[in-house]
Amino acid sequence: SQQGEEDPQALSIQEGENATMNCSYKTSINNLQWYRQNSGRGLVHLILIRSNEREKHSGRLRVTLDTSKKSSSLLITASRAADTASYFCATDAIKAAGNKLTFGGGTRVLVKP
Amino acid sequence: DVKVTQSSRYLVKRTGEKVFLECVQDMDHENMFWYRQDPGLGLRLIYFSYDVKMKEKGDIPEGYSVSREKKERFSLILESASTNQTSMYLCASDKGRTPRGEQFFGPGTRLTVL
């Protein structure tokens, strides 16, 4: 199974509400990253959180990391229709072969106007 | 503005054809990656390259090969396309450092093999 797995797989909310999605992983990591993908496009990097950090903010985004539970969450506050996208977590696992990122299956977020 | 470009957004090929997907980055990045993306499976790494003329297998290299003759260009080759290679292909690049930092992605190529 994948190193990073997102939950839920899909999320539908009204504009202005908050959206929360979670990522679980299996092995120790150097960092965890979140990406956004608009329909049919490439991924765009949102935020990186290092293994020694517990929380990070970027605009309306808040990411937490709990290395004891091997999990992370991404919170989007005051969502907008433009936040409709798929969101992926990616882990940089310690001692991963080739030191590559491993991506999860993604959470599809629909923000209804 | 940094950019990763891919040669085609959409491509339709027939079974058995040789297919070339090209990726170019203008950020002088050492590392380049090819992923395929399928519904419910997320992104899976096919091949990556840490330097010119160097390549490493990813998680699903079977049926694919790559070429990196110049630092800015990384090509994915399907020697004999098959219908199970119908997918979205994403190229990415990043700086050569450990641990891994931000990856920059191209817009993707949606390949259909008939």
Short mmCIF file of N, CA and C in Angstrom, two decimals, chain B residues 4-14 17-25 32-38 44 46-47 60 63-70 72-82 84-92 106-113:
data_model
loop_
_atom_site.label_atom_id
_atom_site.label_comp_id
_atom_site.label_asym_id
_atom_site.label_seq_id
_atom_site.Cartn_x
_atom_site.Cartn_y
_atom_site.Cartn_z
N VAL B 4 7.91 24.08 -16.02
CA VAL B 4 8.13 22.76 -16.57
C VAL B 4 7.11 22.58 -17.67
N THR B 5 7.59 22.28 -18.86
CA THR B 5 6.67 22.12 -19.98
C THR B 5 6.72 20.70 -20.51
N GLN B 6 5.59 20.25 -21.01
CA GLN B 6 5.48 18.93 -21.62
C GLN B 6 5.01 19.10 -23.04
N SER B 7 5.50 18.22 -23.91
CA SER B 7 5.35 18.43 -25.35
C SER B 7 3.91 18.40 -25.83
N SER B 8 3.06 17.62 -25.17
CA SER B 8 1.67 17.52 -25.62
C SER B 8 0.75 17.49 -24.42
N ARG B 9 -0.43 18.08 -24.54
CA ARG B 9 -1.44 17.96 -23.49
C ARG B 9 -2.26 16.69 -23.67
N TYR B 10 -2.56 16.39 -24.92
CA TYR B 10 -3.33 15.19 -25.25
C TYR B 10 -2.63 14.45 -26.38
N LEU B 11 -2.67 13.12 -26.29
CA LEU B 11 -2.01 12.29 -27.29
C LEU B 11 -2.83 11.02 -27.45
N VAL B 12 -3.07 10.64 -28.71
CA VAL B 12 -3.76 9.38 -28.99
C VAL B 12 -2.86 8.54 -29.88
N LYS B 13 -2.56 7.33 -29.43
CA LYS B 13 -1.68 6.44 -30.17
C LYS B 13 -2.33 5.06 -30.30
N ARG B 14 -1.79 4.28 -31.20
CA ARG B 14 -2.30 2.94 -31.41
C ARG B 14 -1.39 1.93 -30.72
N GLU B 17 2.65 1.19 -31.15
CA GLU B 17 3.42 2.35 -31.58
C GLU B 17 4.48 2.71 -30.55
N LYS B 18 5.54 3.33 -31.02
CA LYS B 18 6.55 3.88 -30.13
C LYS B 18 6.15 5.32 -29.81
N VAL B 19 6.14 5.65 -28.52
CA VAL B 19 5.63 6.95 -28.09
C VAL B 19 6.73 7.69 -27.33
N PHE B 20 6.88 8.96 -27.65
CA PHE B 20 7.86 9.80 -26.96
C PHE B 20 7.11 10.92 -26.23
N LEU B 21 7.35 11.05 -24.94
CA LEU B 21 6.83 12.17 -24.17
C LEU B 21 8.04 13.00 -23.73
N GLU B 22 7.97 14.29 -24.06
CA GLU B 22 9.10 15.17 -23.77
C GLU B 22 8.78 16.12 -22.62
N CYS B 23 9.78 16.39 -21.83
CA CYS B 23 9.63 17.32 -20.71
C CYS B 23 10.85 18.23 -20.67
N VAL B 24 10.60 19.51 -20.51
CA VAL B 24 11.69 20.49 -20.43
C VAL B 24 11.47 21.39 -19.23
N GLN B 25 12.55 21.62 -18.46
CA GLN B 25 12.47 22.56 -17.33
C GLN B 25 13.52 23.65 -17.51
N MET B 32 14.96 15.16 -12.28
CA MET B 32 13.72 15.16 -13.04
C MET B 32 13.03 13.81 -12.87
N PHE B 33 11.70 13.83 -12.95
CA PHE B 33 10.88 12.68 -12.61
C PHE B 33 9.76 12.49 -13.63
N TRP B 34 9.41 11.23 -13.87
CA TRP B 34 8.19 10.92 -14.63
C TRP B 34 7.27 10.10 -13.74
N TYR B 35 6.02 10.57 -13.65
CA TYR B 35 4.98 9.86 -12.91
C TYR B 35 3.84 9.53 -13.86
N ARG B 36 3.07 8.49 -13.50
CA ARG B 36 1.78 8.32 -14.12
C ARG B 36 0.72 8.41 -13.04
N GLN B 37 -0.43 8.93 -13.43
CA GLN B 37 -1.51 9.15 -12.48
C GLN B 37 -2.77 8.46 -12.98
N ASP B 38 -3.30 7.59 -12.15
CA ASP B 38 -4.52 6.87 -12.49
C ASP B 38 -5.51 7.05 -11.35
N ARG B 44 2.31 7.54 -9.32
CA ARG B 44 3.30 6.47 -9.19
C ARG B 44 4.52 6.82 -10.02
N ILE B 46 7.64 6.43 -12.27
CA ILE B 46 8.08 5.51 -13.32
C ILE B 46 9.61 5.46 -13.37
N TYR B 47 10.22 6.61 -13.58
CA TYR B 47 11.68 6.75 -13.65
C TYR B 47 12.05 8.12 -13.12
N ILE B 60 7.29 1.68 -11.01
CA ILE B 60 6.62 0.96 -12.11
C ILE B 60 7.35 1.20 -13.43
N GLY B 63 7.88 -1.51 -19.19
CA GLY B 63 7.22 -1.01 -20.39
C GLY B 63 7.65 0.39 -20.78
N TYR B 64 8.53 0.98 -19.96
CA TYR B 64 8.99 2.34 -20.20
C TYR B 64 10.52 2.41 -20.23
N SER B 65 11.03 3.40 -20.91
CA SER B 65 12.44 3.76 -20.81
C SER B 65 12.53 5.29 -20.82
N VAL B 66 13.70 5.81 -20.49
CA VAL B 66 13.88 7.26 -20.42
C VAL B 66 15.21 7.64 -21.05
N SER B 67 15.30 8.93 -21.33
CA SER B 67 16.54 9.46 -21.88
C SER B 67 16.75 10.86 -21.32
N ARG B 68 17.99 11.12 -20.88
CA ARG B 68 18.32 12.47 -20.43
C ARG B 68 19.69 12.84 -21.00
N GLU B 69 19.66 13.41 -22.17
CA GLU B 69 20.88 13.81 -22.88
C GLU B 69 21.33 15.21 -22.49
N LYS B 70 20.37 16.04 -22.08
CA LYS B 70 20.68 17.39 -21.63
C LYS B 70 20.03 17.63 -20.28
N GLU B 72 18.23 19.96 -19.07
CA GLU B 72 16.90 20.52 -19.01
C GLU B 72 15.82 19.61 -19.60
N ARG B 73 16.20 18.51 -20.22
CA ARG B 73 15.23 17.70 -20.96
C ARG B 73 15.24 16.25 -20.49
N PHE B 74 14.04 15.73 -20.25
CA PHE B 74 13.90 14.34 -19.78
C PHE B 74 12.76 13.72 -20.58
N SER B 75 13.08 12.67 -21.32
CA SER B 75 12.10 12.06 -22.21
C SER B 75 11.66 10.71 -21.67
N LEU B 76 10.38 10.44 -21.80
CA LEU B 76 9.81 9.15 -21.45
C LEU B 76 9.43 8.44 -22.74
N ILE B 77 9.84 7.19 -22.86
CA ILE B 77 9.61 6.43 -24.10
C ILE B 77 8.81 5.19 -23.79
N LEU B 78 7.74 5.01 -24.55
CA LEU B 78 6.98 3.77 -24.52
C LEU B 78 7.38 3.01 -25.77
N GLU B 79 8.16 1.97 -25.61
CA GLU B 79 8.73 1.27 -26.77
C GLU B 79 7.66 0.66 -27.65
N SER B 80 6.63 0.11 -27.04
CA SER B 80 5.52 -0.50 -27.77
C SER B 80 4.26 -0.28 -26.93
N ALA B 81 3.55 0.78 -27.26
CA ALA B 81 2.44 1.20 -26.41
C ALA B 81 1.37 0.11 -26.30
N SER B 82 0.82 0.00 -25.10
CA SER B 82 -0.27 -0.94 -24.85
C SER B 82 -1.42 -0.19 -24.20
N ASN B 84 -2.98 -0.66 -21.53
CA ASN B 84 -2.87 -0.42 -20.09
C ASN B 84 -1.90 0.72 -19.75
N GLN B 85 -1.34 1.35 -20.78
CA GLN B 85 -0.52 2.54 -20.56
C GLN B 85 -1.32 3.82 -20.81
N THR B 86 -2.60 3.67 -21.08
CA THR B 86 -3.49 4.83 -21.14
C THR B 86 -3.53 5.46 -19.75
N SER B 87 -3.14 6.72 -19.66
CA SER B 87 -3.01 7.36 -18.36
C SER B 87 -2.66 8.83 -18.53
N MET B 88 -2.61 9.53 -17.38
CA MET B 88 -2.08 10.89 -17.34
C MET B 88 -0.61 10.77 -16.93
N TYR B 89 0.27 11.40 -17.70
CA TYR B 89 1.70 11.36 -17.40
C TYR B 89 2.16 12.75 -16.96
N LEU B 90 2.81 12.78 -15.82
CA LEU B 90 3.27 14.04 -15.24
C LEU B 90 4.78 14.04 -15.10
N CYS B 91 5.39 15.11 -15.53
CA CYS B 91 6.83 15.31 -15.38
C CYS B 91 7.04 16.30 -14.24
N ALA B 92 8.11 16.14 -13.50
CA ALA B 92 8.42 17.07 -12.41
C ALA B 92 9.93 17.23 -12.30
N GLY B 106 4.92 19.73 -14.53
CA GLY B 106 4.37 20.18 -15.80
C GLY B 106 2.87 20.00 -15.81
N PRO B 107 2.21 20.45 -16.90
CA PRO B 107 0.74 20.40 -16.96
C PRO B 107 0.18 19.01 -17.20
N GLY B 108 1.04 18.06 -17.57
CA GLY B 108 0.57 16.70 -17.80
C GLY B 108 0.27 16.41 -19.26
N THR B 109 0.42 15.15 -19.63
CA THR B 109 0.03 14.65 -20.94
C THR B 109 -0.96 13.52 -20.74
N ARG B 110 -2.14 13.70 -21.29
CA ARG B 110 -3.14 12.63 -21.19
C ARG B 110 -3.00 11.76 -22.43
N LEU B 111 -2.49 10.55 -22.23
CA LEU B 111 -2.23 9.61 -23.32
C LEU B 111 -3.32 8.57 -23.39
N THR B 112 -3.86 8.39 -24.57
CA THR B 112 -4.82 7.32 -24.83
C THR B 112 -4.22 6.37 -25.85
N VAL B 113 -4.18 5.09 -25.50
CA VAL B 113 -3.67 4.07 -26.42
C VAL B 113 -4.85 3.21 -26.86
#
